[in-house]
Amino acid sequence: MKRFTSILLVIFSALSSFSQEIHGSVFEDLNQNSLFDPNEEGVENIRVSDGYQIVKTRKNGDYRLTPHPAARFLFVTTPSGYKNSQKHYI
């Protein structure tokens, strides 16, 4: 089973205010170290949500989302054939 990791590139304080766009990457974590290494590729069409809206990752695994003011979490879906290598929400 393939492992993937979502790297949520955001300062946690920005999550509490939700006034800024949040961006990050979802990638296949080949060596299971939770780091986006040069030999690893992003995973396309993974859904990222704040519970109010959903965006899909681009071909390179990147996503951008401006969270709803009432949102408290961000999470990613786990596609068939993959397993999270770390928690899938923040």
PDB file of N, CA, C and O in Angstrom, residues 4-8 25-26 46-49 57 63 74-79 84 87-90:
ATOM      1  N   PHE A   4       1.039   8.312   1.679  1.00  0.00           N
ATOM      2  CA  PHE A   4       1.170   9.700   1.281  1.00  0.00           C
ATOM      3  C   PHE A   4       1.119  10.581   2.507  1.00  0.00           C
ATOM      4  O   PHE A   4       0.651  10.195   3.561  1.00  0.00           O
ATOM      5  N   THR A   5       1.674  11.754   2.351  1.00  0.00           N
ATOM      6  CA  THR A   5       1.734  12.711   3.437  1.00  0.00           C
ATOM      7  C   THR A   5       1.198  14.031   2.939  1.00  0.00           C
ATOM      8  O   THR A   5       1.462  14.430   1.816  1.00  0.00           O
ATOM      9  N   SER A   6       0.452  14.694   3.773  1.00  0.00           N
ATOM     10  CA  SER A   6       0.031  16.047   3.443  1.00  0.00           C
ATOM     11  C   SER A   6       0.888  17.002   4.246  1.00  0.00           C
ATOM     12  O   SER A   6       1.019  16.870   5.451  1.00  0.00           O
ATOM     13  N   ILE A   7       1.502  17.900   3.563  1.00  0.00           N
ATOM     14  CA  ILE A   7       2.297  18.926   4.220  1.00  0.00           C
ATOM     15  C   ILE A   7       1.482  20.203   4.146  1.00  0.00           C
ATOM     16  O   ILE A   7       1.244  20.738   3.070  1.00  0.00           O
ATOM     17  N   LEU A   8       1.023  20.655   5.263  1.00  0.00           N
ATOM     18  CA  LEU A   8       0.185  21.843   5.322  1.00  0.00           C
ATOM     19  C   LEU A   8       1.102  23.020   5.637  1.00  0.00           C
ATOM     20  O   LEU A   8       1.540  23.201   6.758  1.00  0.00           O
ATOM     21  N   SER A  25       0.973  20.878   0.218  1.00  0.00           N
ATOM     22  CA  SER A  25       1.206  19.820  -0.764  1.00  0.00           C
ATOM     23  C   SER A  25       0.842  18.469  -0.184  1.00  0.00           C
ATOM     24  O   SER A  25       0.997  18.238   1.013  1.00  0.00           O
ATOM     25  N   VAL A  26       0.384  17.590  -1.046  1.00  0.00           N
ATOM     26  CA  VAL A  26       0.165  16.191  -0.706  1.00  0.00           C
ATOM     27  C   VAL A  26       1.079  15.397  -1.624  1.00  0.00           C
ATOM     28  O   VAL A  26       1.095  15.615  -2.831  1.00  0.00           O
ATOM     29  N   ILE A  46      -6.285  14.906  -4.909  1.00  0.00           N
ATOM     30  CA  ILE A  46      -6.627  14.602  -3.524  1.00  0.00           C
ATOM     31  C   ILE A  46      -7.496  15.752  -3.027  1.00  0.00           C
ATOM     32  O   ILE A  46      -7.201  16.909  -3.247  1.00  0.00           O
ATOM     33  N   ARG A  47      -8.580  15.424  -2.358  1.00  0.00           N
ATOM     34  CA  ARG A  47      -9.483  16.463  -1.864  1.00  0.00           C
ATOM     35  C   ARG A  47      -9.019  16.962  -0.499  1.00  0.00           C
ATOM     36  O   ARG A  47      -8.705  16.168   0.387  1.00  0.00           O
ATOM     37  N   VAL A  48      -8.975  18.298  -0.385  1.00  0.00           N
ATOM     38  CA  VAL A  48      -8.620  18.982   0.855  1.00  0.00           C
ATOM     39  C   VAL A  48      -9.829  19.824   1.228  1.00  0.00           C
ATOM     40  O   VAL A  48     -10.388  20.525   0.386  1.00  0.00           O
ATOM     41  N   SER A  49     -10.247  19.775   2.492  1.00  0.00           N
ATOM     42  CA  SER A  49     -11.477  20.466   2.887  1.00  0.00           C
ATOM     43  C   SER A  49     -11.343  21.103   4.257  1.00  0.00           C
ATOM     44  O   SER A  49     -10.592  20.629   5.112  1.00  0.00           O
ATOM     45  N   THR A  57      -6.085  18.767  -5.183  1.00  0.00           N
ATOM     46  CA  THR A  57      -4.680  19.065  -5.429  1.00  0.00           C
ATOM     47  C   THR A  57      -4.405  19.084  -6.929  1.00  0.00           C
ATOM     48  O   THR A  57      -5.051  18.383  -7.705  1.00  0.00           O
ATOM     49  N   TYR A  63      -2.121  22.563  -3.274  1.00  0.00           N
ATOM     50  CA  TYR A  63      -3.490  23.054  -3.153  1.00  0.00           C
ATOM     51  C   TYR A  63      -3.478  24.427  -2.490  1.00  0.00           C
ATOM     52  O   TYR A  63      -2.507  24.817  -1.845  1.00  0.00           O
ATOM     53  N   LEU A  74      -8.642  21.558   8.874  1.00  0.00           N
ATOM     54  CA  LEU A  74      -8.418  21.212   7.469  1.00  0.00           C
ATOM     55  C   LEU A  74      -8.125  19.730   7.458  1.00  0.00           C
ATOM     56  O   LEU A  74      -7.458  19.212   8.353  1.00  0.00           O
ATOM     57  N   PHE A  75      -8.617  19.030   6.440  1.00  0.00           N
ATOM     58  CA  PHE A  75      -8.312  17.611   6.340  1.00  0.00           C
ATOM     59  C   PHE A  75      -8.205  17.209   4.887  1.00  0.00           C
ATOM     60  O   PHE A  75      -8.685  17.893   4.004  1.00  0.00           O
ATOM     61  N   VAL A  76      -7.528  16.099   4.650  1.00  0.00           N
ATOM     62  CA  VAL A  76      -7.374  15.555   3.304  1.00  0.00           C
ATOM     63  C   VAL A  76      -8.042  14.193   3.256  1.00  0.00           C
ATOM     64  O   VAL A  76      -8.104  13.478   4.259  1.00  0.00           O
ATOM     65  N   THR A  77      -8.558  13.830   2.090  1.00  0.00           N
ATOM     66  CA  THR A  77      -9.136  12.502   1.908  1.00  0.00           C
ATOM     67  C   THR A  77      -8.022  11.510   1.609  1.00  0.00           C
ATOM     68  O   THR A  77      -6.959  11.884   1.127  1.00  0.00           O
ATOM     69  N   THR A  78      -8.271  10.259   1.893  1.00  0.00           N
ATOM     70  CA  THR A  78      -7.301   9.208   1.608  1.00  0.00           C
ATOM     71  C   THR A  78      -7.844   8.361   0.463  1.00  0.00           C
ATOM     72  O   THR A  78      -8.834   7.656   0.622  1.00  0.00           O
ATOM     73  N   PRO A  79      -7.214   8.445  -0.706  1.00  0.00           N
ATOM     74  CA  PRO A  79      -7.709   7.672  -1.843  1.00  0.00           C
ATOM     75  C   PRO A  79      -7.439   6.179  -1.698  1.00  0.00           C
ATOM     76  O   PRO A  79      -6.556   5.767  -0.938  1.00  0.00           O
ATOM     77  N   ASN A  84      -2.309   7.069   5.040  1.00  0.00           N
ATOM     78  CA  ASN A  84      -1.647   8.253   5.586  1.00  0.00           C
ATOM     79  C   ASN A  84      -0.428   7.853   6.381  1.00  0.00           C
ATOM     80  O   ASN A  84      -0.457   6.904   7.157  1.00  0.00           O
ATOM     81  N   LYS A  87      -1.012  12.170  10.659  1.00  0.00           N
ATOM     82  CA  LYS A  87      -2.400  12.596  10.768  1.00  0.00           C
ATOM     83  C   LYS A  87      -2.816  13.348   9.508  1.00  0.00           C
ATOM     84  O   LYS A  87      -1.989  13.987   8.860  1.00  0.00           O
ATOM     85  N   HIS A  88      -4.073  13.252   9.135  1.00  0.00           N
ATOM     86  CA  HIS A  88      -4.539  13.831   7.882  1.00  0.00           C
ATOM     87  C   HIS A  88      -5.408  15.065   8.102  1.00  0.00           C
ATOM     88  O   HIS A  88      -6.232  15.403   7.288  1.00  0.00           O
ATOM     89  N   TYR A  89      -5.182  15.748   9.202  1.00  0.00           N
ATOM     90  CA  TYR A  89      -5.910  16.981   9.484  1.00  0.00           C
ATOM     91  C   TYR A  89      -5.031  17.870  10.364  1.00  0.00           C
ATOM     92  O   TYR A  89      -4.087  17.407  10.986  1.00  0.00           O
ATOM     93  N   ILE A  90      -5.370  19.159  10.391  1.00  0.00           N
ATOM     94  CA  ILE A  90      -4.737  20.076  11.338  1.00  0.00           C
ATOM     95  C   ILE A  90      -5.809  20.957  11.924  1.00  0.00           C
ATOM     96  O   ILE A  90      -6.890  21.067  11.407  1.00  0.00           O
TER      97      ILE A  90
END
